[in-house]
Coordinates of C-alpha atoms in Angstrom, one line a residue:
Chain A
M529 CA -15.0 -17.4 -23.0
I530 CA -18.1 -15.4 -24.0
S531 CA -20.9 -17.7 -22.4
S532 CA -19.0 -17.9 -19.1
T533 CA -18.6 -13.9 -19.1
L534 CA -22.3 -13.7 -20.0
S535 CA -23.5 -15.9 -17.4
V536 CA -21.4 -14.4 -14.7
S537 CA -22.7 -11.1 -15.7
L538 CA -26.4 -12.2 -15.7
A539 CA -25.2 -13.8 -12.4
V540 CA -24.2 -10.3 -10.7
L541 CA -27.4 -8.6 -12.7
R542 CA -29.8 -11.1 -10.9
R543 CA -28.4 -10.6 -7.4
V544 CA -28.5 -7.0 -7.7
M545 CA -32.0 -7.0 -8.8
I546 CA -32.7 -9.6 -5.9
Q547 CA -31.5 -6.8 -3.4
T548 CA -33.3 -4.1 -5.1
I549 CA -36.3 -6.0 -5.0
K550 CA -36.1 -7.0 -1.4
N551 CA -34.9 -4.2 -0.2
P552 CA -36.5 -1.1 -2.1
A553 CA -34.5 1.4 0.2
I554 CA -31.8 0.8 -2.2
I555 CA -33.1 2.6 -5.3
I556 CA -35.0 5.2 -2.9
P557 CA -31.8 7.5 -3.1
S558 CA -31.5 7.1 -6.9
L559 CA -35.2 8.2 -7.6
A560 CA -35.6 11.1 -4.7
F561 CA -32.6 13.3 -5.7
P562 CA -34.1 14.0 -9.3
L563 CA -37.6 14.0 -8.0
V564 CA -37.1 16.6 -5.4
F565 CA -35.0 18.5 -8.3
L566 CA -37.9 18.1 -10.8
V567 CA -40.3 19.1 -7.8
A568 CA -38.4 22.0 -6.8
F569 CA -37.0 23.5 -10.2
A570 CA -39.8 22.6 -12.8
G571 CA -42.6 24.1 -10.3
G572 CA -40.2 26.9 -8.4
L573 CA -38.3 28.2 -11.3
S574 CA -41.1 27.8 -14.4
I575 CA -41.0 31.5 -14.4
V576 CA -37.5 31.1 -16.3
A577 CA -39.1 29.9 -19.1
D578 CA -40.5 33.5 -19.6
V579 CA -36.7 35.2 -19.6
P580 CA -35.8 36.6 -22.9
G581 CA -34.2 34.3 -25.0
F582 CA -35.4 31.2 -23.3
S583 CA -37.4 29.2 -26.3
F584 CA -38.5 25.7 -25.5
K585 CA -40.8 24.3 -27.4
G586 CA -41.6 21.7 -24.7
G587 CA -41.9 24.1 -21.9
Y588 CA -39.7 24.3 -18.8
T589 CA -40.9 21.3 -17.1
A590 CA -39.4 19.3 -20.1
F591 CA -36.5 21.2 -20.2
Q592 CA -35.9 20.4 -16.5
F593 CA -36.9 17.0 -17.1
V594 CA -34.2 16.3 -19.1
F595 CA -31.6 17.1 -16.6
V596 CA -33.3 15.1 -13.9
F597 CA -33.5 12.1 -16.5
T598 CA -29.6 12.3 -17.1
Q599 CA -29.1 12.6 -13.3
T600 CA -31.1 9.8 -12.6
A601 CA -28.8 8.0 -15.3
A602 CA -25.9 9.1 -13.5
F603 CA -27.1 8.2 -10.3
G604 CA -28.3 4.8 -11.1
G605 CA -24.7 4.1 -11.9
I606 CA -23.2 5.5 -9.0
F607 CA -25.0 3.8 -6.3
T608 CA -24.5 0.4 -8.3
G609 CA -20.9 1.0 -8.0
Y610 CA -21.1 2.0 -4.7
R611 CA -22.3 -1.6 -3.9
I612 CA -18.9 -2.9 -5.4
A613 CA -17.3 -0.8 -2.8
E614 CA -19.9 -2.7 -0.1
D615 CA -19.0 -6.1 -1.7
Y616 CA -15.1 -5.5 -1.2
E617 CA -15.8 -4.2 2.7
S618 CA -17.7 -7.4 3.4
G619 CA -15.7 -9.6 1.6
F620 CA -18.2 -10.7 -1.1
A621 CA -16.2 -9.4 -3.8
R622 CA -13.7 -12.4 -3.0
R623 CA -16.7 -14.8 -3.8
L624 CA -17.5 -13.4 -7.1
L625 CA -13.6 -13.2 -8.0
I626 CA -12.9 -16.7 -7.0
A627 CA -15.8 -18.2 -8.3
A628 CA -15.7 -16.4 -11.7
P629 CA -13.6 -17.8 -14.1
H630 CA -13.6 -14.4 -16.4
S631 CA -13.7 -11.7 -14.3
A632 CA -14.8 -9.3 -17.1
G633 CA -18.0 -10.8 -16.4
I634 CA -18.3 -9.0 -13.1
L635 CA -17.7 -5.7 -14.0
L636 CA -20.5 -6.4 -16.9
G637 CA -22.8 -7.6 -14.5
F638 CA -22.6 -4.3 -12.4
V639 CA -22.9 -2.4 -15.6
L640 CA -26.1 -4.4 -16.6
A641 CA -27.4 -3.8 -12.9
G642 CA -26.7 -0.2 -13.3
L643 CA -28.7 0.1 -16.4
A644 CA -31.6 -2.1 -14.9
R645 CA -31.7 0.1 -11.9
F646 CA -31.8 3.2 -14.1
F647 CA -34.6 1.9 -16.4
L648 CA -36.7 1.2 -13.4
T649 CA -36.3 4.6 -11.7
G650 CA -36.4 6.4 -15.2
L651 CA -39.9 4.7 -16.1
I652 CA -40.8 5.7 -12.7
L653 CA -39.7 9.5 -13.3
W654 CA -41.4 9.5 -16.8
G655 CA -44.5 8.1 -15.2
I656 CA -44.8 11.3 -12.5
A657 CA -43.6 13.9 -15.0
L658 CA -46.0 12.9 -17.6
V659 CA -48.9 12.7 -14.9
A660 CA -47.5 16.2 -13.8
G661 CA -48.4 17.4 -17.2
M662 CA -44.9 17.5 -18.9
N663 CA -45.2 17.8 -22.9
V664 CA -43.4 15.3 -24.8
L665 CA -43.3 16.6 -28.4
G666 CA -40.5 14.2 -29.7
S667 CA -41.3 10.9 -31.8
P668 CA -41.2 7.6 -30.1
L669 CA -37.7 7.3 -32.2
E670 CA -36.4 10.3 -30.4
I671 CA -37.6 9.4 -27.0
L672 CA -35.6 6.2 -27.8
A673 CA -32.5 7.9 -28.6
M674 CA -33.3 9.9 -25.4
W675 CA -33.3 6.7 -23.2
L676 CA -30.4 5.5 -25.1
L677 CA -28.0 8.5 -24.8
A678 CA -28.9 8.4 -20.9
A679 CA -27.8 4.7 -20.7
N680 CA -24.5 5.5 -22.0
V681 CA -24.3 8.0 -18.8
S682 CA -25.4 5.3 -16.6
I683 CA -22.8 3.2 -18.0
A684 CA -20.2 5.7 -17.6
S685 CA -20.8 6.6 -14.0
T686 CA -20.9 2.9 -13.3
L687 CA -17.6 2.5 -14.6
W688 CA -16.2 5.5 -12.8
V689 CA -17.6 4.4 -9.3
A690 CA -16.8 0.5 -10.3
G691 CA -12.8 1.9 -11.1
L692 CA -13.1 3.7 -7.6
A693 CA -14.2 0.6 -5.9
F694 CA -11.6 -1.4 -7.2
R695 CA -8.8 1.0 -6.4
F696 CA -9.9 1.8 -2.5
Q697 CA -12.0 -1.3 -2.0
S698 CA -13.8 0.6 0.7
V699 CA -17.2 2.7 0.8
D700 CA -15.4 5.4 2.6
I701 CA -14.5 6.6 -0.9
G702 CA -18.5 7.3 -1.2
S703 CA -18.7 10.9 -1.4
F704 CA -15.4 11.3 -3.9
M705 CA -17.7 9.1 -6.0
Q706 CA -20.3 11.4 -6.2
M707 CA -18.6 14.6 -6.2
P708 CA -17.1 14.5 -9.8
V709 CA -20.5 13.6 -11.3
F710 CA -22.3 16.0 -9.3
I711 CA -19.9 18.9 -10.8
L712 CA -20.0 17.7 -14.2
L713 CA -23.9 17.8 -14.1
F714 CA -24.1 21.1 -12.3
L715 CA -21.6 22.9 -14.8
A716 CA -24.1 22.1 -17.4
P717 CA -27.0 24.4 -18.5
V718 CA -29.1 22.9 -15.6
Y719 CA -31.8 25.8 -15.5
V720 CA -31.3 27.9 -18.6
P721 CA -30.0 27.3 -22.0
L722 CA -26.1 27.7 -22.7
A723 CA -27.2 31.2 -24.6
L724 CA -28.2 32.4 -21.2
L725 CA -25.3 31.2 -19.0
T726 CA -22.8 34.1 -18.5
G727 CA -19.0 34.4 -17.1
W728 CA -17.3 31.3 -16.2
L729 CA -20.2 29.0 -16.0
K730 CA -20.9 29.5 -19.6
L731 CA -17.2 28.9 -20.5
A732 CA -17.1 25.4 -18.3
A733 CA -20.8 24.3 -19.8
T734 CA -19.4 25.0 -23.3
Y735 CA -16.5 22.5 -22.8
N736 CA -18.6 20.1 -20.4
P737 CA -19.6 17.0 -22.6
V738 CA -22.8 16.7 -20.3
T739 CA -23.8 20.5 -22.2
A740 CA -23.9 18.4 -25.5
I741 CA -25.8 15.3 -23.9
L742 CA -28.6 17.5 -22.3
A743 CA -29.0 19.6 -25.3
A744 CA -29.5 16.6 -27.6
N745 CA -31.9 15.2 -25.1
R746 CA -33.8 18.2 -25.0
G747 CA -34.0 18.2 -29.0
F748 CA -35.4 14.8 -28.7
I749 CA -38.1 15.4 -26.2
S750 CA -39.1 18.7 -28.0
G751 CA -39.2 17.5 -31.3
E752 CA -36.2 20.0 -32.2
E753 CA -33.2 19.5 -34.4
S754 CA -30.2 18.8 -32.0
K755 CA -26.5 17.9 -32.7
A756 CA -27.5 14.4 -31.7
L757 CA -24.2 12.6 -33.4
L758 CA -21.9 14.8 -31.2
A759 CA -23.8 13.9 -28.0
F760 CA -23.8 10.2 -28.6
G761 CA -20.2 10.4 -29.6
L762 CA -19.3 12.2 -26.6
A763 CA -21.3 9.8 -24.3
V764 CA -20.1 6.8 -25.9
G765 CA -16.6 8.3 -25.6
L766 CA -17.0 9.1 -21.9
A767 CA -18.4 5.4 -21.5
A768 CA -15.4 4.1 -23.1
L769 CA -12.9 6.0 -21.2
M770 CA -14.3 4.9 -17.9
A771 CA -14.5 1.6 -19.2
L772 CA -10.6 2.0 -19.6
W773 CA -10.3 3.6 -16.3
A774 CA -12.2 0.6 -14.7
V775 CA -10.3 -2.3 -15.9
R776 CA -7.1 -0.6 -15.3
Q777 CA -8.0 -0.2 -11.7
F778 CA -9.3 -3.9 -11.6
H779 CA -6.2 -4.9 -13.2
R780 CA -3.8 -3.1 -10.7
A781 CA -5.9 -4.4 -7.7
H782 CA -6.2 -8.3 -8.8
R783 CA -3.5 -8.5 -11.5
S784 CA -3.5 -12.6 -11.1
V785 CA -7.6 -12.7 -11.4
A786 CA -7.8 -10.9 -14.2
Chain B
M980 CA -10.6 -38.2 -10.5
A981 CA -8.8 -38.6 -13.8
R982 CA -7.0 -35.1 -13.5
D983 CA -3.9 -34.9 -11.3
N984 CA -5.7 -32.3 -8.8
G985 CA -2.7 -31.7 -6.3
I986 CA -0.8 -28.5 -5.4
E987 CA 2.9 -27.8 -6.2
V988 CA 4.6 -24.5 -4.6
E989 CA 8.0 -23.6 -5.2
G990 CA 9.7 -20.7 -3.6
I991 CA 6.8 -18.7 -3.3
V992 CA 7.2 -15.2 -1.8
R993 CA 4.7 -12.7 -1.1
L994 CA 6.2 -9.1 0.0
F995 CA 3.7 -6.2 1.1
G996 CA 4.6 -2.6 1.4
G997 CA 7.0 -1.6 4.0
G998 CA 9.1 -4.9 2.8
I999 CA 6.9 -7.1 5.1
R1000 CA 7.3 -10.8 3.9
A1001 CA 4.0 -12.4 4.6
V1002 CA 5.0 -15.6 3.0
D1003 CA 9.2 -16.3 2.7
G1004 CA 9.9 -18.6 0.1
V1005 CA 7.6 -21.5 1.2
D1006 CA 8.1 -25.0 -0.8
L1007 CA 5.3 -27.4 -0.3
S1008 CA 3.7 -30.3 -2.4
V1009 CA 0.1 -31.7 -1.9
A1010 CA -1.0 -34.9 -3.2
P1011 CA -4.0 -35.5 -5.2
G1012 CA -7.0 -36.2 -2.6
E1013 CA -4.9 -35.5 0.2
I1014 CA -5.9 -33.3 3.2
Y1015 CA -3.1 -30.8 3.8
G1016 CA -3.3 -28.9 7.1
F1017 CA -1.6 -25.5 7.2
L1018 CA -0.9 -24.8 10.7
G1019 CA 0.1 -21.4 12.5
P1020 CA -0.5 -18.6 14.7
N1021 CA -2.3 -15.4 13.8
G1022 CA -0.5 -13.5 10.9
A1023 CA 1.7 -16.4 10.1
G1024 CA 1.0 -16.4 6.7
K1025 CA -1.5 -18.6 6.1
S1026 CA -4.4 -16.8 4.8
T1027 CA -1.9 -14.8 2.3
M1028 CA -0.5 -18.2 1.1
V1029 CA -4.6 -19.5 0.5
L1030 CA -5.3 -16.1 -1.2
M1031 CA -2.6 -16.6 -3.7
L1032 CA -3.2 -20.1 -4.4
V1033 CA -6.6 -19.0 -5.0
T1034 CA -5.5 -16.4 -7.7
L1035 CA -6.7 -13.6 -5.5
L1036 CA -3.1 -12.4 -4.8
P1037 CA 0.0 -12.5 -7.3
P1038 CA 3.1 -14.3 -5.9
T1039 CA 6.0 -11.7 -5.6
E1040 CA 8.2 -14.4 -6.4
G1041 CA 8.0 -18.4 -6.7
R1042 CA 5.7 -20.3 -8.7
A1043 CA 2.3 -22.4 -7.7
T1044 CA 0.3 -24.8 -9.9
V1045 CA -3.2 -25.9 -8.7
A1046 CA -4.3 -29.1 -10.6
G1047 CA -1.5 -28.3 -13.0
F1048 CA -2.6 -24.8 -13.8
D1049 CA -0.1 -21.8 -12.8
V1050 CA -1.9 -19.6 -10.5
A1051 CA -0.4 -16.4 -11.6
K1052 CA -0.3 -17.2 -15.5
Q1053 CA -3.7 -19.3 -15.6
G1054 CA -5.8 -17.7 -13.2
P1055 CA -9.3 -18.7 -15.2
Q1056 CA -8.4 -22.3 -15.6
V1057 CA -7.4 -22.6 -12.0
R1058 CA -10.8 -21.0 -10.7
T1059 CA -12.8 -23.6 -13.0
V1060 CA -11.2 -26.4 -10.4
I1061 CA -11.3 -24.7 -7.1
G1062 CA -13.7 -24.1 -4.4
A1063 CA -13.0 -21.7 -1.6
A1064 CA -14.2 -21.2 1.9
L1065 CA -12.4 -18.4 3.2
Q1066 CA -12.3 -16.7 6.7
E1067 CA -15.7 -15.3 7.9
A1068 CA -18.0 -16.7 5.4
A1069 CA -18.9 -13.7 3.1
L1070 CA -22.5 -14.3 2.1
D1071 CA -25.0 -11.6 1.1
S1072 CA -27.3 -10.9 3.8
F1073 CA -30.5 -9.8 1.6
L1074 CA -30.1 -13.4 0.0
T1075 CA -31.5 -16.6 0.7
G1076 CA -29.3 -19.9 0.8
N1077 CA -31.3 -20.8 -2.5
E1078 CA -30.5 -17.6 -3.9
H1079 CA -26.7 -17.8 -3.0
M1080 CA -26.7 -21.3 -4.4
D1081 CA -28.2 -20.1 -7.7
L1082 CA -25.6 -16.8 -7.6
Q1083 CA -22.8 -19.4 -7.4
G1084 CA -24.1 -21.6 -9.9
G1085 CA -24.6 -18.9 -12.3
L1086 CA -20.7 -17.6 -11.7
H1087 CA -19.7 -20.8 -12.3
G1088 CA -21.7 -21.2 -15.7
L1089 CA -24.3 -23.9 -14.3
S1090 CA -27.6 -24.1 -16.2
R1091 CA -30.7 -23.4 -14.3
N1092 CA -31.4 -26.6 -13.9
E1093 CA -28.4 -27.8 -12.6
R1094 CA -28.2 -24.5 -10.3
R1095 CA -31.4 -25.9 -8.5
T1096 CA -30.4 -29.4 -8.1
R1097 CA -27.3 -29.5 -7.2
G1098 CA -27.9 -26.6 -5.1
A1099 CA -31.1 -28.5 -3.4
E1100 CA -28.4 -31.7 -3.0
L1101 CA -25.4 -29.6 -1.2
L1102 CA -28.3 -27.6 0.8
E1103 CA -29.3 -31.3 2.2
R1104 CA -26.1 -32.6 2.8
V1105 CA -25.1 -29.5 5.0
G1106 CA -28.5 -29.7 6.9
L1107 CA -29.9 -26.3 5.4
S1108 CA -32.6 -27.4 3.6
D1109 CA -35.2 -26.4 5.9
A1110 CA -33.6 -22.8 6.3
A1111 CA -33.0 -22.8 2.4
G1112 CA -35.6 -20.2 2.0
R1113 CA -34.5 -17.7 4.5
K1114 CA -32.4 -14.8 4.3
V1115 CA -28.7 -15.5 5.6
G1116 CA -28.8 -12.4 7.5
G1117 CA -30.6 -14.4 10.1
Y1118 CA -28.4 -17.5 10.0
S1119 CA -26.2 -18.5 12.9
G1120 CA -22.4 -18.4 12.4
G1121 CA -22.4 -22.3 12.3
M1122 CA -25.3 -22.1 9.4
K1123 CA -23.1 -19.4 7.2
R1124 CA -20.1 -21.9 7.4
R1125 CA -22.1 -24.5 6.3
L1126 CA -23.6 -22.7 3.3
D1127 CA -20.3 -21.5 2.5
L1128 CA -19.0 -25.1 2.6
A1129 CA -22.1 -26.1 0.1
L1130 CA -21.3 -22.9 -2.2
A1131 CA -17.7 -24.1 -2.5
L1132 CA -18.7 -27.5 -3.3
L1133 CA -21.1 -26.5 -6.1
H1134 CA -19.3 -26.9 -9.2
R1135 CA -17.8 -29.9 -8.0
P1136 CA -14.2 -28.7 -7.8
S1137 CA -11.3 -31.0 -7.4
V1138 CA -9.4 -29.0 -4.8
L1139 CA -11.0 -27.4 -1.8
F1140 CA -9.3 -24.5 -0.1
L1141 CA -10.9 -23.9 3.5
D1142 CA -9.2 -21.0 5.5
E1143 CA -10.0 -21.5 9.1
P1144 CA -13.5 -23.2 8.4
T1145 CA -14.1 -23.9 12.0
T1146 CA -13.2 -20.7 13.6
G1147 CA -16.1 -19.6 16.0
L1148 CA -18.1 -22.9 15.4
D1149 CA -19.7 -24.7 18.4
P1150 CA -18.0 -28.4 18.8
Q1151 CA -21.1 -30.1 17.2
S1152 CA -20.9 -28.0 13.8
R1153 CA -17.0 -28.4 14.1
S1154 CA -17.4 -31.9 14.0
A1155 CA -19.9 -32.1 11.5
L1156 CA -17.7 -30.2 9.2
W1157 CA -14.7 -32.2 9.5
A1158 CA -16.8 -35.4 8.9
E1159 CA -18.0 -33.7 5.7
V1160 CA -14.1 -32.5 4.4
E1161 CA -13.0 -35.8 5.6
R1162 CA -15.8 -37.9 3.2
L1163 CA -15.0 -35.1 0.4
S1164 CA -11.3 -36.4 0.4
R1165 CA -11.7 -40.1 0.9
E1166 CA -15.0 -40.5 -1.4
D1167 CA -14.7 -38.0 -4.0
G1168 CA -10.9 -37.6 -4.2
V1169 CA -11.0 -33.9 -3.4
T1170 CA -7.4 -32.3 -2.3
V1171 CA -8.4 -30.1 0.4
F1172 CA -5.9 -27.6 1.7
L1173 CA -6.7 -26.6 5.3
T1174 CA -5.4 -23.6 7.2
T1175 CA -6.0 -23.7 10.8
Q1176 CA -5.1 -22.4 14.1
Y1177 CA -6.4 -25.5 15.9
L1178 CA -4.0 -27.9 16.6
E1179 CA -6.7 -30.4 17.1
E1180 CA -8.2 -30.1 13.8
A1181 CA -4.9 -30.5 12.0
D1182 CA -4.4 -33.6 14.1
V1183 CA -7.8 -35.2 13.6
L1184 CA -8.3 -34.0 9.8
A1185 CA -4.9 -33.6 8.1
D1186 CA -3.3 -36.4 6.0
R1187 CA 0.0 -34.3 6.5
V1188 CA 0.5 -31.1 8.4
G1189 CA 2.8 -27.7 7.2
I1190 CA 3.6 -25.8 10.1
I1191 CA 4.2 -21.8 9.0
D1192 CA 5.7 -19.1 11.4
H1193 CA 6.8 -15.6 10.2
G1194 CA 6.2 -16.7 6.7
K1195 CA 8.1 -19.7 6.3
L1196 CA 7.6 -23.4 6.7
V1197 CA 9.1 -24.7 10.0
A1198 CA 7.9 -28.4 9.9
E1199 CA 6.0 -30.4 7.6
G1200 CA 4.9 -34.1 7.9
T1201 CA 2.0 -36.5 9.1
P1202 CA 0.9 -35.5 12.7
T1203 CA 2.2 -38.9 13.7
E1204 CA 5.7 -38.0 12.0
L1205 CA 6.1 -34.6 13.4
K1206 CA 5.2 -35.7 17.1
A1207 CA 7.4 -38.8 17.1
G1208 CA 10.0 -36.1 15.9
I1209 CA 9.3 -34.7 19.4
G1210 CA 9.6 -38.2 20.6
Q1211 CA 9.5 -38.1 24.6
V1212 CA 6.4 -37.9 26.8
S1213 CA 6.4 -34.8 29.3
L1214 CA 5.2 -34.9 32.8
E1215 CA 4.0 -31.6 34.6
A1216 CA 3.6 -31.3 38.1
T1217 CA 2.1 -28.4 40.5
P1218 CA 3.3 -28.5 44.2
V1219 CA 1.0 -28.0 46.7
N1220 CA 3.3 -25.3 48.0
P1221 CA 4.2 -22.8 45.7
N1222 CA 7.8 -22.6 47.7
D1223 CA 8.3 -25.8 46.7
R1224 CA 8.7 -25.2 43.0
E1225 CA 12.6 -25.0 42.9
R1226 CA 12.7 -28.2 45.0
L1227 CA 10.2 -30.1 42.6
A1228 CA 12.2 -28.6 39.5
A1229 CA 15.3 -30.3 41.2
T1230 CA 13.9 -33.7 41.6
L1231 CA 12.1 -33.7 38.3
A1232 CA 15.5 -33.0 36.4
R1233 CA 16.6 -36.4 37.5
F1234 CA 14.1 -37.9 34.9
G1235 CA 14.7 -35.5 31.9
E1236 CA 15.3 -32.2 30.4
P1237 CA 12.7 -29.1 31.4
A1238 CA 10.0 -28.5 29.3
A1239 CA 7.4 -25.7 28.8
A1240 CA 5.0 -25.5 31.5
S1241 CA 2.6 -23.1 33.0
P1242 CA 4.0 -20.6 35.7
K1243 CA 2.8 -22.5 38.8
S1244 CA 4.1 -26.0 37.6
V1245 CA 7.4 -27.7 36.4
A1246 CA 7.5 -30.1 33.6
V1247 CA 10.1 -32.4 32.1
R1248 CA 10.6 -34.5 29.3
L1249 CA 10.6 -37.9 30.4
A1250 CA 14.0 -39.6 29.3
A1251 CA 12.8 -43.1 29.5
G1252 CA 9.3 -42.3 28.7
A1253 CA 6.0 -43.0 30.7
A1254 CA 7.5 -46.1 32.2
Q1255 CA 9.3 -43.5 34.6
L1256 CA 5.9 -42.4 36.4
A1257 CA 6.2 -44.6 39.5
D1258 CA 9.8 -43.7 39.8
V1259 CA 9.0 -40.0 39.5
V1260 CA 6.1 -40.3 42.5
R1261 CA 8.4 -42.3 44.5
A1262 CA 11.3 -39.6 44.3
L1263 CA 8.8 -36.8 44.7
D1264 CA 7.5 -38.9 48.1
A1265 CA 11.2 -39.5 49.0
D1266 CA 11.8 -35.6 48.9
S1267 CA 8.7 -35.0 50.9
I1268 CA 6.8 -32.9 48.2
E1269 CA 3.5 -32.7 47.8
V1270 CA 2.0 -32.3 44.4
A1271 CA -1.5 -31.0 43.6
D1272 CA -1.4 -32.1 40.1
L1273 CA 0.4 -34.6 38.0
Q1274 CA -0.3 -35.2 34.5
L1275 CA 1.8 -37.0 31.6
H1276 CA 1.4 -35.1 28.2
Q1277 CA 1.7 -37.0 25.0
P1278 CA 3.8 -34.9 22.4
S1279 CA 1.3 -32.9 20.4
L1280 CA 1.6 -30.2 17.4
D1281 CA 2.0 -27.8 19.9
D1282 CA 5.3 -29.3 21.2
V1283 CA 6.3 -29.6 17.6
F1284 CA 5.7 -25.8 17.3
L1285 CA 7.3 -24.9 20.4
Q1286 CA 10.3 -27.0 19.3
Q1287 CA 10.8 -25.1 15.9
T1288 CA 10.0 -21.9 17.1
G1289 CA 10.5 -21.6 20.8
R1290 CA 6.8 -20.4 21.4
S1291 CA 3.7 -22.0 21.9
L1292 CA 0.8 -22.0 19.2
E1293 CA -2.3 -22.3 21.2
G1294 CA -3.2 -19.0 22.9
E1295 CA -4.0 -20.5 26.4
E1296 CA -0.3 -22.0 26.5
V1297 CA 1.6 -18.7 25.4
D1298 CA 2.4 -17.9 28.6
K1299 CA 4.0 -21.1 29.4
E1300 CA 7.7 -20.7 30.3
P1301 CA 10.5 -23.4 30.6
A1302 CA 10.9 -25.3 34.1
S1303 CA 14.2 -23.5 35.7

């Protein structure tokens, strides 16, 4: 069963990557959004770094980059999951479901494809940020941890969208795929540290799991101490929760296939 | 083929929202290596039946086994032995024919070498070798259907499901596909479950035919048996003068029971068969009824459908009404 699942997931991964290579427009949205944010906020809001109470060793570009990097991870997952809904609309999902003896491989394949797309866009983003002069004070191990943490965000968002795709089997649900992810991302300390937020936004950010993920990754990139364990716990927990959601929706839609 | 690759269906039911019984208590049995034609109009329940048999849709009631595996409880085992080409070939327009073969082979767990050799062999068999490196977005409808069939055969399935495989194909592509399906059954022993709304397709290709209407199996047998059940040849005549239609009906009524005919014509089932044709012509002459057209019809599967349901299966004949 394991080899069959792996074979299915690799086949799905290969297909998504072929699509991406042949049609680069597929990855443009998941790259364009974070790039616009990086250019707009890291440049336009750099004066925020002078605000009293803002003390980030890496500088404002690195501070903002961590958010943009996390956003890239989330978008990689969303746009990959979106393809599942497209496959349902076109009927291609049936081909996958009939051919794959163990359907878990299909979901795993899309998760791997989401990770591959994140890896690709993340590398481009890193390249642009480094060329733009971003300070990286963290060790290679800390940067690896940063990638791993973001990868969990990618997995969670792919699974969230996959669950929606299984349930509604239509791309019409597209805006609902993105909206909760947007809300979670923007109810975190995006532009300033948590300590500088006030009112309801501070309250929301305090309990938002993305806050801990951003804080840990900002600690990694600047080489500062961070609550890495909490962040990894939350990120893995979020991915596990989304896996349950996706699998439940899959079983609901395809009781006899699962 | 060593394994029993037949299909057994017992009292299968599929309910949809609003209490719609898309498939309503169907029993059927398909022998290993047999081509079974599942015939019915749009919305009769053909595709729902196929979706249940290929494990994409769980039955609401009843039981079905494919190659001995229960479709509701042994989905993975069923999927390893079946191939399926469903309505409207679902292909990825960005992928080439070769890449589709590679994907399909990967889904079935074939090695890279197997994917390559078997893929090339099948693409050649369906006449797509030259187009194998092109994106399928540029394929014609017939090419897509042929690729879909090749994909369904990649892992050497013992049971093949074809859901309206020739819809929209030109006559040449249709004949080529029929030939390949027949070869698969006769030479490779593949069991074929074929849904179609084309009478000719079921007649030419199927060893046995099941006719479904409103989710129920209304007739089953070999095409010859089913048509023999109707028995009589029918004669259809069109008067030169439309006002003669009633007189024509009265004359023809002497030779048999009224049958379905187009609005301008009159038809009867000849009680004593085609031998009565000369008598009919003499009677028309004696009654001074001029006819523009006179045709003898052998019983068709449409007649079987008409007899069982009171309706015609063929779209162009839906307007037919029994002669008065």
